[in-house]
XYZ file of C-alpha atoms in Angstrom:
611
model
C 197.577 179.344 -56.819
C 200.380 179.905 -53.974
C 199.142 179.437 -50.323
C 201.142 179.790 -47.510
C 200.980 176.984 -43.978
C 201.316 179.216 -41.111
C 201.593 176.954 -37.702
C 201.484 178.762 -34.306
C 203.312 176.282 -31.680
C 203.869 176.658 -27.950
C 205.743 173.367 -28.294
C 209.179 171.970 -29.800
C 209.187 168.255 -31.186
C 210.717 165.507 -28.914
C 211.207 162.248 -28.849
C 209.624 160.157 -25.737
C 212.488 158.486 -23.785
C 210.968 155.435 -21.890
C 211.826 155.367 -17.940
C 214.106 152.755 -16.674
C 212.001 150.004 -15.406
C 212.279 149.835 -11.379
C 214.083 146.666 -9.731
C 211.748 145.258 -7.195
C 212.978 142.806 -4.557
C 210.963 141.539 -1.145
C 210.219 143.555 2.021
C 213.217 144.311 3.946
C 215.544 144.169 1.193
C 216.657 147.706 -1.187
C 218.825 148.372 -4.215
C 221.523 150.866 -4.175
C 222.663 152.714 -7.060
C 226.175 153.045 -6.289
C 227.634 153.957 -9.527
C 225.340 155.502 -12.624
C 227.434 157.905 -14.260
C 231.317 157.151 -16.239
C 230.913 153.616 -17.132
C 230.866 152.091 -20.436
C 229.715 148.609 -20.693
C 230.659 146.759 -17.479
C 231.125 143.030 -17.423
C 232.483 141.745 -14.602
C 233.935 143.776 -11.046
C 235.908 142.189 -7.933
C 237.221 143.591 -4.607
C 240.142 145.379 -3.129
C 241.128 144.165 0.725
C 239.751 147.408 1.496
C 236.647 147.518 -0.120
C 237.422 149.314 -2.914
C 235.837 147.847 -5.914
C 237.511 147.142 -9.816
C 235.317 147.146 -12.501
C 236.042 145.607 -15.520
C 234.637 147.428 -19.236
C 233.532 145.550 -22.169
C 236.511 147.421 -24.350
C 239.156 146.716 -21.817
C 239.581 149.378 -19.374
C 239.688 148.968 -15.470
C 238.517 151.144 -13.461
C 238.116 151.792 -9.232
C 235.318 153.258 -7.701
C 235.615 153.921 -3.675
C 232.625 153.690 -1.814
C 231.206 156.407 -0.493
C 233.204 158.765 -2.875
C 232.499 160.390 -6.004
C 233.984 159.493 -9.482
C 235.971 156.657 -11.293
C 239.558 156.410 -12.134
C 240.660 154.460 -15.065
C 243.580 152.102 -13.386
C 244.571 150.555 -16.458
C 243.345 149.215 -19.523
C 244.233 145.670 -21.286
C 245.546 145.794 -24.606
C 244.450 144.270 -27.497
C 241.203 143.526 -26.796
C 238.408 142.208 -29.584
C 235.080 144.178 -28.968
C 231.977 142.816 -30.556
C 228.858 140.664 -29.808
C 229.869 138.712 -26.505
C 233.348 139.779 -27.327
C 235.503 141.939 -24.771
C 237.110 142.063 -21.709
C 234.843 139.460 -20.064
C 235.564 138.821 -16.422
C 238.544 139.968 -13.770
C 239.313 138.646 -10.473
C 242.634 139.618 -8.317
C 244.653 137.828 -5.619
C 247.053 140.187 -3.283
C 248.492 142.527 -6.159
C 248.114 140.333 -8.974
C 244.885 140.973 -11.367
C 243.601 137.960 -13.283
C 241.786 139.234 -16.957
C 239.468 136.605 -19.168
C 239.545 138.748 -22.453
C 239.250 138.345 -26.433
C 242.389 139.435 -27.868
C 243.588 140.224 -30.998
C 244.017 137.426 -33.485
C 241.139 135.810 -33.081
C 241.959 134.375 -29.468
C 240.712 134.458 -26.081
C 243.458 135.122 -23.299
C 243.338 134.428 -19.171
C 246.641 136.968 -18.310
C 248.184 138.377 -15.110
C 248.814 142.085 -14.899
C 250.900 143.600 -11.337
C 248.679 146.313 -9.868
C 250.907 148.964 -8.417
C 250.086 151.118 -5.642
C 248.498 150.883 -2.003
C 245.811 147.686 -1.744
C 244.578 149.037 1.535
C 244.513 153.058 1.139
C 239.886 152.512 0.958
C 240.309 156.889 -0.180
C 243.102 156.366 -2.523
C 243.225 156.735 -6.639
C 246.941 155.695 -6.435
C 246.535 152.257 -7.973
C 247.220 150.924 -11.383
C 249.030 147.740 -13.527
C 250.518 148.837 -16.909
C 250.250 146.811 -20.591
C 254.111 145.817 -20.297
C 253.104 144.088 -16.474
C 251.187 141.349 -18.766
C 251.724 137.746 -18.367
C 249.137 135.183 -20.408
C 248.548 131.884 -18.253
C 246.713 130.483 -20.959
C 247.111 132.030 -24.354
C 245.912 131.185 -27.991
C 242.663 129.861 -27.227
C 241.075 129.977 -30.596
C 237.822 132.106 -30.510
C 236.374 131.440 -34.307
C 233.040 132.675 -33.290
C 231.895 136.086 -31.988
C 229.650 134.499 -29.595
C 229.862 131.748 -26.976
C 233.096 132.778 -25.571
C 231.703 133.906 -22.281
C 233.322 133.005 -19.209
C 234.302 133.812 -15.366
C 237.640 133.681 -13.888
C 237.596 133.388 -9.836
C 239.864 131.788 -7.341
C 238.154 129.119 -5.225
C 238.742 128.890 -1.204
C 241.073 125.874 -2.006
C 243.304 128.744 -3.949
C 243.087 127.905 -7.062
C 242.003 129.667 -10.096
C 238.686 128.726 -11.472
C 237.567 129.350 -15.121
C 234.600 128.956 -17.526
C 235.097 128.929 -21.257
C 232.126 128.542 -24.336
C 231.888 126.163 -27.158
C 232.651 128.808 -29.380
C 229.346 127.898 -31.020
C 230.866 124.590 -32.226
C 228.669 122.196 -29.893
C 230.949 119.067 -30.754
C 233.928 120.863 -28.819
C 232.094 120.745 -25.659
C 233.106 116.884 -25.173
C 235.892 117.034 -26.947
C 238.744 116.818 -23.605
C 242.079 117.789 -25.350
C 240.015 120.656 -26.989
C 239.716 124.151 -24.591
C 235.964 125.367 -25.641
C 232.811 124.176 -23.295
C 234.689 123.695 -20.022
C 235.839 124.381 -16.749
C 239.484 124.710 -15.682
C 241.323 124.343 -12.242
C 244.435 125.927 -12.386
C 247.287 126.261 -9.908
C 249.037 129.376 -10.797
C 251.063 129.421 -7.287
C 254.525 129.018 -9.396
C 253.948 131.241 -11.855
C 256.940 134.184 -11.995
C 256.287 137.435 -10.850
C 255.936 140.248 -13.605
C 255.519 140.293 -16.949
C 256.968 137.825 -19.550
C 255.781 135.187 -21.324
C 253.062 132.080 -20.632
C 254.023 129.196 -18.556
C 253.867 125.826 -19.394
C 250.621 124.063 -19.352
C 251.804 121.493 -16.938
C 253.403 123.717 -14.904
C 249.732 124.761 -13.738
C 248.671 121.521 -13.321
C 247.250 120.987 -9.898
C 248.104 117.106 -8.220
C 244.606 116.382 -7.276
C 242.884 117.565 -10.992
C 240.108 114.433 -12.021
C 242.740 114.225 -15.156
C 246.425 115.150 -13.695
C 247.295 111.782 -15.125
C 246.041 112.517 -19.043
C 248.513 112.205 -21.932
C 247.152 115.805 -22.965
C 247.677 119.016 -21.922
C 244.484 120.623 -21.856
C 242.847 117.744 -20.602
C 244.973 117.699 -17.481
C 243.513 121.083 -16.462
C 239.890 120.383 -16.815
C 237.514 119.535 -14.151
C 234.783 119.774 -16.342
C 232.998 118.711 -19.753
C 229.896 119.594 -21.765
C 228.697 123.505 -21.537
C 227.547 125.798 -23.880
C 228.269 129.094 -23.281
C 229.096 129.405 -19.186
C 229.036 133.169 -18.975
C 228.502 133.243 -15.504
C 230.140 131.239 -12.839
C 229.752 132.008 -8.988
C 232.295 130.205 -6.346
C 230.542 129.317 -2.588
C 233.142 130.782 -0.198
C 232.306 128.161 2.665
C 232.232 124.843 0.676
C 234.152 125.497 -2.548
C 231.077 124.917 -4.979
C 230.795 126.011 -8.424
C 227.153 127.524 -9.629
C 227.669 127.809 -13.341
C 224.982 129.311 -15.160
C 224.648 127.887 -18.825
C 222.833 129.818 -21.640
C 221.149 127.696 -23.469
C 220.407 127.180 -27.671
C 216.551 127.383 -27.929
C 214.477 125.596 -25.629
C 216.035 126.126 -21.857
C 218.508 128.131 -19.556
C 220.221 126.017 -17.105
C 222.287 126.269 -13.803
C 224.629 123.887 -13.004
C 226.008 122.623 -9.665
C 229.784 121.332 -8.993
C 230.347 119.991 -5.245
C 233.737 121.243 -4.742
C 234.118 118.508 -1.095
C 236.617 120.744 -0.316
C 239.157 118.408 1.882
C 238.779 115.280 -1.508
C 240.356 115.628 -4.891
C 237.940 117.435 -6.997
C 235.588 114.742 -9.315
C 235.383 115.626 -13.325
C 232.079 115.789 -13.957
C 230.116 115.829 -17.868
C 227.282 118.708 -17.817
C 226.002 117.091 -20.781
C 226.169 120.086 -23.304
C 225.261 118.823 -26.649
C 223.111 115.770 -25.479
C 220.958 117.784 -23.060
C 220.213 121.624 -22.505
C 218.754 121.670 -19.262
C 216.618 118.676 -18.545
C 215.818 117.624 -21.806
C 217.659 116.086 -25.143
C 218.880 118.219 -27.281
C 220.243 115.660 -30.331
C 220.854 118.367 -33.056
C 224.581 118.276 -33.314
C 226.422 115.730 -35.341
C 228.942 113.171 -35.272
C 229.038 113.283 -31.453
C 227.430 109.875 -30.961
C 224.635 108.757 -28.378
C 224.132 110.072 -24.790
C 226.783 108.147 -22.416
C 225.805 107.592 -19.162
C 226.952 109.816 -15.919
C 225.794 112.976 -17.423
C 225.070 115.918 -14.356
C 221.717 117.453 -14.447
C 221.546 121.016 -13.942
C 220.218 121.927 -10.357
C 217.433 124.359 -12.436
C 216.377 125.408 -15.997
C 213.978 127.880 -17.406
C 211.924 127.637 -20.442
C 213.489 129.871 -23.017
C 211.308 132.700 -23.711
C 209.364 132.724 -20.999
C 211.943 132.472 -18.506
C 214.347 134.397 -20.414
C 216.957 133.576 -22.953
C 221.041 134.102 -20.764
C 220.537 132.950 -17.486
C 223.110 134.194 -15.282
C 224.168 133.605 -11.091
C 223.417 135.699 -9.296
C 225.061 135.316 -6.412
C 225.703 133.222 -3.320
C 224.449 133.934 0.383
C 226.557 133.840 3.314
C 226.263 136.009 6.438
C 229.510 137.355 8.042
C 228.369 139.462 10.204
C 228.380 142.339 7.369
C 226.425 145.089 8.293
C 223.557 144.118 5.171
C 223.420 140.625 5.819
C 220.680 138.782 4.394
C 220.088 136.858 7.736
C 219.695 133.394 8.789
C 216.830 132.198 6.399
C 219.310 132.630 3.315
C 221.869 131.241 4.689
C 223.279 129.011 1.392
C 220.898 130.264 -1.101
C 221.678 130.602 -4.580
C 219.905 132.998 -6.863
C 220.032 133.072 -10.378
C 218.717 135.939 -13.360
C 218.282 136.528 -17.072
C 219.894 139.026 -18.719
C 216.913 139.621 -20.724
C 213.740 139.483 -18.730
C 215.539 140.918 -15.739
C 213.547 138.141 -12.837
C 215.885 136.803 -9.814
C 215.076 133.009 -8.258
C 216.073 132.026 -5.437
C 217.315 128.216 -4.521
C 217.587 126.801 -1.508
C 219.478 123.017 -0.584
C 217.126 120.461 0.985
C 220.449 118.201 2.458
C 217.575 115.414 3.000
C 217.107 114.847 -0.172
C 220.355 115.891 -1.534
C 218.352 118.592 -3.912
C 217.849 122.209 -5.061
C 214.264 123.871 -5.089
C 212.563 127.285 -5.655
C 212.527 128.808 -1.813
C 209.303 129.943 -0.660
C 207.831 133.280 -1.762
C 208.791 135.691 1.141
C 206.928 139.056 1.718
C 207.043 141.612 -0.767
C 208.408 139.291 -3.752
C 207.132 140.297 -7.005
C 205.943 136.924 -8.262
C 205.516 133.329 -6.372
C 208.661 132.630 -8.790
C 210.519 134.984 -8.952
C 212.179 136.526 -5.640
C 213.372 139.851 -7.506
C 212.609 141.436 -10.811
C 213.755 144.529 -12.818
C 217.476 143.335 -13.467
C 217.269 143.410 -17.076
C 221.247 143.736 -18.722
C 222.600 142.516 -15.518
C 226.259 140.138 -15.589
C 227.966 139.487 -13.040
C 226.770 139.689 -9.203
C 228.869 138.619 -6.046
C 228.856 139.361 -2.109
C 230.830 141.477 -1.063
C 231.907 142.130 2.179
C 229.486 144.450 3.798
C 226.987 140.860 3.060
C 225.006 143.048 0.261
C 225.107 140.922 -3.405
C 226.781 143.440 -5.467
C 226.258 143.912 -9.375
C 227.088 144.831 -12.752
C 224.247 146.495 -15.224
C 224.477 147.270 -18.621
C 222.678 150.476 -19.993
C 220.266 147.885 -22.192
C 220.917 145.062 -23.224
C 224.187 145.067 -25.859
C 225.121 148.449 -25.206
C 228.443 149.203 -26.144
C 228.097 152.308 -23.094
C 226.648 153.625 -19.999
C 225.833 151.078 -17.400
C 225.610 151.161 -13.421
C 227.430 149.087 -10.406
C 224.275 148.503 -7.967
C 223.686 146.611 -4.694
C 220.878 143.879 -3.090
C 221.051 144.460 0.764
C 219.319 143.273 3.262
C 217.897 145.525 6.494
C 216.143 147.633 4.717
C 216.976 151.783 4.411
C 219.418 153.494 6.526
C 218.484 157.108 4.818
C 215.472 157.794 3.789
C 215.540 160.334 0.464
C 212.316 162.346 -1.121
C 211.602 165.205 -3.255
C 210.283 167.999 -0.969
C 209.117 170.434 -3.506
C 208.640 170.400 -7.301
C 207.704 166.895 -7.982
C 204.733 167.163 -10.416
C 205.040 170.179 -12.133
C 204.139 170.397 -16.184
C 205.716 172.603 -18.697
C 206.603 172.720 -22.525
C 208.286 170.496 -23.676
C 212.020 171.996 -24.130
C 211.646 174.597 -21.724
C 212.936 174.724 -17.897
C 210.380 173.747 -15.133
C 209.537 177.265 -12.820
C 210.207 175.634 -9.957
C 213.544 173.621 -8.990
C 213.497 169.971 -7.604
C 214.447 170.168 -3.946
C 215.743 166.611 -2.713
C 215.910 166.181 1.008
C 217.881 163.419 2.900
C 217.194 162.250 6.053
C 218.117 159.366 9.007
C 215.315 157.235 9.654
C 214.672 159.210 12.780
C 213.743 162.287 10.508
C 217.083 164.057 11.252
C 218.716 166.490 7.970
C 221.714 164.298 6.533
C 224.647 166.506 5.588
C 227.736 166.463 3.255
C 226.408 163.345 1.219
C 226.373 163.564 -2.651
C 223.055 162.676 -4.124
C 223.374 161.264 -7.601
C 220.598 162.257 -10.131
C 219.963 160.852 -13.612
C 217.684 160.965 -15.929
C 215.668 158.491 -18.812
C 217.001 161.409 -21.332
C 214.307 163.608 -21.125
C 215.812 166.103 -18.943
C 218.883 168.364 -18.444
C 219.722 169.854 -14.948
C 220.903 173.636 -14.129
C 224.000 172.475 -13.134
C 226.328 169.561 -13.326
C 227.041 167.267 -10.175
C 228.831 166.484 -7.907
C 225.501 167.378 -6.159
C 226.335 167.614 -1.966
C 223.538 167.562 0.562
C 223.385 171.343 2.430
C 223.455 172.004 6.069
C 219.952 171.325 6.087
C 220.129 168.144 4.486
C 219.204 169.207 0.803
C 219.965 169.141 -2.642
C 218.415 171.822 -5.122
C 218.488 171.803 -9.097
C 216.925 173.217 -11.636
C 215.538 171.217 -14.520
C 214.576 171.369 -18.360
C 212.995 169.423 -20.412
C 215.553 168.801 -22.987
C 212.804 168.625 -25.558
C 213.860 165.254 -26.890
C 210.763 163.676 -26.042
C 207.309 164.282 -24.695
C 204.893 162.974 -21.873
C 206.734 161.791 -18.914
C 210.111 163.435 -17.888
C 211.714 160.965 -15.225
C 214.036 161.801 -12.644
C 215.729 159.322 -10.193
C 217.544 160.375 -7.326
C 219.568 158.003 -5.430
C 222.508 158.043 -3.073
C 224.502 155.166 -0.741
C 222.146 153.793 2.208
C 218.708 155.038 0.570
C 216.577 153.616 -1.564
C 215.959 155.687 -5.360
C 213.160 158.020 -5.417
C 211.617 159.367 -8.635
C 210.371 162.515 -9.757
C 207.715 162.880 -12.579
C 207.407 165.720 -13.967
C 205.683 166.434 -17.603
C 206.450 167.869 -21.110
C 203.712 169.088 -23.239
C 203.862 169.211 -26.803
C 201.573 169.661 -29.799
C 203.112 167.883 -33.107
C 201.968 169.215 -36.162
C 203.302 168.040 -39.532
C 202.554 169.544 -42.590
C 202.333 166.798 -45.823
C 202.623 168.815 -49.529
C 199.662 168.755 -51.157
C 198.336 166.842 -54.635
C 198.645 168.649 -57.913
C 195.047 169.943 -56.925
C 196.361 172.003 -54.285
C 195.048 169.676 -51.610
C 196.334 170.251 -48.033
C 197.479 167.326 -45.092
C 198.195 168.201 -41.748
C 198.839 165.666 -39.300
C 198.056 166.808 -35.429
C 198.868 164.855 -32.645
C 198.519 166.506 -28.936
C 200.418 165.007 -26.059
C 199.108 166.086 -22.415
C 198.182 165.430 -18.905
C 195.195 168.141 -18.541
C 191.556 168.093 -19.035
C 188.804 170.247 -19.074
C 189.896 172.801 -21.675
C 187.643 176.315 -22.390
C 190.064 178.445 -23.862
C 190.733 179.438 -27.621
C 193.711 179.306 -30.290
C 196.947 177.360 -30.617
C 197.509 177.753 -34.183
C 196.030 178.071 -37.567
C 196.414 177.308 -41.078
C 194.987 179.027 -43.802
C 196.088 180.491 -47.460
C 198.060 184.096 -47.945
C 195.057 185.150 -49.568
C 193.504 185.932 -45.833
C 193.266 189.418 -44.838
C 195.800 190.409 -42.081
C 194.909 189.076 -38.431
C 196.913 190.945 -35.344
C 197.983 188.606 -32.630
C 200.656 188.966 -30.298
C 202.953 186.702 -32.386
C 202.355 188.913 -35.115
C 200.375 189.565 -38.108
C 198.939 186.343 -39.559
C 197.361 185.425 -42.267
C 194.380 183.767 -40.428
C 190.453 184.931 -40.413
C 189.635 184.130 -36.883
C 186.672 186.106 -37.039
C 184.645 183.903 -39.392
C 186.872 180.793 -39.833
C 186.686 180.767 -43.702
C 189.466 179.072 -45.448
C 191.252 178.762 -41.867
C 191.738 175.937 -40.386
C 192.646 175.844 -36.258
C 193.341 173.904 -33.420
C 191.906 175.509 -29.857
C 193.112 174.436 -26.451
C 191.124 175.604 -22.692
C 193.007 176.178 -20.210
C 194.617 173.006 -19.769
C 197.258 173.839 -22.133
C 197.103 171.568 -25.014
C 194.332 169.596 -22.545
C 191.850 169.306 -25.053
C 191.819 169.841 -28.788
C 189.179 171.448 -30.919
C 189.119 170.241 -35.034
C 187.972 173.056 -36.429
C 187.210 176.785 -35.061
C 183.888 175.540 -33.338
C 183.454 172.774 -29.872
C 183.374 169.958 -29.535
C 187.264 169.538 -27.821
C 189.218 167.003 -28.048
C 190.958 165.177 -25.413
C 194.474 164.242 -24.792
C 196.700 162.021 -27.127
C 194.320 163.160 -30.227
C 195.489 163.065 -33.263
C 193.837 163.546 -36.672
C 194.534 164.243 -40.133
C 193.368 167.558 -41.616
C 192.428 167.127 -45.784
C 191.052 169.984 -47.703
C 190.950 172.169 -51.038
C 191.328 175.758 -49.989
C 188.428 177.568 -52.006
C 189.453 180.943 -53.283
């Protein structure tokens, strides 16, 4: 017997888009968003003399962002680079015009080159800057890099001027002791002499500093170490004041550690053994073989988490030191040393007892989400350094491993200088892939209430929405910014929109998408009928009548102002229908009769039309 499914929808299927999750840090302190839009992937950023920042993408390209201004420029991009895993362009760090790039390369190798940036380093406006592929000079080349992982690393120059990097095992744990070997260490390198331009690598002694621990070795690599025994060091911070490394260790199973080197700037730096494979963090580790038993001398790590609960890639997360930048964190941080997780997103915060010579957990300040952890939210976070405004400046991925998207944010301290809010339609509901009737209107203001003018206000969204129009989005003469907004009708529920801009701390919209899913499932051989219903909404109290209907073609003809349907509404034989009241998808109704449902119902109809 034929039969016919006729379903009467106000609402398109989506798919719900969870919100970012918000990045919480004490009283006094905000987060700016200062780049959300036109990255892909960032790893690692440094600064220009003028405050311009370079950013540094996970498939090799560099790019500038000015403060203040809209947009990225791509300044150059290094060639050759592996993408994959913890593969990629890694970390940068520059010196006058010359840009320093830690990178997987082609060949299966990881590469620390030199590339000449050309243009003005102190033009704070200007997109005239770049370095070209043929500008390229490796200072160390043909590091093998077997493995896709554990080849993370930082490359910074010290106060003492010379280059500092990290390198991983290369998940071979027996090649973190191994000193004529290049995997698990740290390397001091004086690259003073090296020739201008492009050309080929020096010679490993030539970059020899006097002073290194092992100057005097019969081997080359070993002569440029300062440091033994890590795992995978993918972030390094350098203390601008004292010289001190903070090298944050990811660990194999059991702990995340940060490690301490005291640079004494003024004395020959000491080589030091982190104890990577005998220990991860403060414990043995003992599974790797044919490395013998724990020596003596091995240097605890000033911190560890348990893995799991702490996270699982512990990062630094910067260094305090107040300047007299204009978002200093002030006098009580003066020294401190945080550290995060690329996975569970929580910030500590050390401080140095110089009593007793150790690091601890500071004490939980106002405001702090947890008595552990000082900040929380920074989930896919790298690299993070001050910069020179005092604010600890960032790197974010768009999730964790994503190959795109991905922000360049800011911790500062003295709170908001503009204060930003949605002045008309925040909380308004409509179907789900259909525009909202009312535009957002986002207002900026000083904190003494005054209209802010002729600053763009970035918007984004968890992929829920679409705006009217695309940015650059400029406050008016009186201080606004107005939009209109659809839900893009690839999800339901929530539909999230942030709005953010330089000096003010993110405000979110949250507006809603209704939806009613219905899914028809094909029948048995004996003509039996499944329809799954689910109903997604933020209303209640319904008491009005029909959303849609189901029935056979065997129905005599019922008028409604989508048509003529197939649907006896009159005595609800053979039909089967969902009502709504006037919530609008608020409440269901099973059947043509109360009781109603409420929201996120679902059910599954089952029957044998009767003709």
């Amino acid at each position: 017997m034929p039969r016919s499914l006729v379903l009467l929808s106000l609402l398109a299927l989506v798919i719900l888009v969870p919100a970012t999750r918000a990045q919480n840090v004490p009283t006094g302190f905000t987060v700016d968003t200062l780049v959300s839009a036109g990255l892909n992937a960032p790893n690692d950023f440094c600064f220009l003399p003028d405050g311009r920042i370079l950013i540094a993408e996970r498939q090799g390209a560099v790019k500038l962002f000015r403060p203040g201004l809209a947009g990225l420029t791509t300044i150059g991009t290094v060639p050759g680079v592996t993408v994959g895993s913890e593969r990629g362009l890694l970390s940068i760090t520059l010196r006058n015009d010359e840009l320093y790039c830690w990178a997987s390369r082609t060949g299966g190798t990881m590469r620390l080159s030199r590339f000449t940036l050309v243009g003005n380093l102190n033009a704070p406006t200007s997109t005239a800057l770049s370095f070209a592929s043929s500008s390229e000079r490796p200072i160390l080349a043909n590091i093998p890099d077997s493995a896709f992982n554990h080849n993370g690393g930082t490359v910074r120059f010290g106060p003492d001027g010379m280059l500092y990097l990290t390198n991983g095992d290369d998940a071979n744990c027996s090649t973190a002791i191994n000193p004529t070997m290049y995997q698990g260490k740290i390397f001091r390198l004086d690259v003073s002499g090296v020739a201008a331009g492009g050309g080929g690598a020096p010679s490993l002694g030539s970059l020899v500093p006097a002073d290194n621990p092992f100057a005097g070795s019969g081997n080359a690599v070993a002569r440029l170490l300062i440091a033994i025994g890590l795992r995978n060091p993918f972030s390094m911070c350098i203390d601008p004041v004292t010289g001190d490394l903070f090298v944050a260790d990811v660990g194999q199973s059991a702990r995340e550690e940060l490690n301490w080197y005291p640079r004494n700037l003024g004395s020959a730096p000491v080589g030091v053994n982190f104890g990577w494979p005998w220990r991860e963090g403060f414990i043995a580790y003992g599974f790797c073989g044919g490395i013998g038993s724990q020596p003596s001398g091995l240097l605890d790590p000033i911190d560890d988490r348990v893995y799991g609960s702490g996270g699982r890639s512990i990062m630094c997360a910067g260094i305090v030191r107040n300047f007299g930048g204009a978002y200093d964190f002030g006098p009580a941080y003066e020294g401190d040393v945080f550290h995060s997780d690329y996975y569970n997103g929580t910030i500590e915060r050390l401080e140095y007892d110089p009593i007793s010579g150790s690091w601890s957990n500071a004490p939980a300040v106002p405001g702090q989400p947890t008595g552990t952890y000082w900040g929380s939210g920074f989930v896919a976070a790298t690299h993070f350094d001050q910069g020179p405004d005092g604010a600890i400046y960032f790197v974010q991925h768009a999730s964790t491993g994503a190959a795109s998207g991905g922000s360049l944010k800011r911790i500062r301290g003295g709170g908001p200088i503009w204060n930003i809010a949605f002045s008309s339609g925040d909380g308004q509901v409509a179907t789900s892939g259909t525009t909202f009737g009312q535009p957002l209107e986002i207002s900026l203001t000083d904190n003494l209430g005054a209209p802010v003018t002729g600053i763009e206000v970035s918007l984004s969204t968890d992929g829920s929405a679409a705006f009217s129009t695309p940015g650059p989005y400029i406050t008016d003469a009186a201080g606004k910014v107005s939009v209109g907004v659809s839900s893009t009708g690839l999800g339901d529920g929530p539909v999230v929109v942030t709005a953010y801009t330089l000096g003010a701390a993110p405000q979110t919209a949250d507006l809603f998408g209704r939806k009613l899913e219905i899914v028809y499932v094909p029948g048995t051989p004996n003509d039996t009928m499944f329809v799954d219903v689910y109903n997604t909404s933020n209303a209640t109290n319904p008491s009005l009548p029909l959303l849609f209907g189901l029935t056979h073609d065997l129905q005599p003809v019922y008028p409604t102002i989508f048509g003529d349907l197939y649907l006896d509404l009159l005595t609800g034989v053979n039909t089967f229908v969902i009502e709504d009241g006037g919530g609008m998808f608020g409440g269901l109704n099973y059947g043509p009769t109360p009781p109603f449902a409420t929201p996120n119902w679902s059910t599954t109809y089952s029957g044998s039309p009767s003709f």
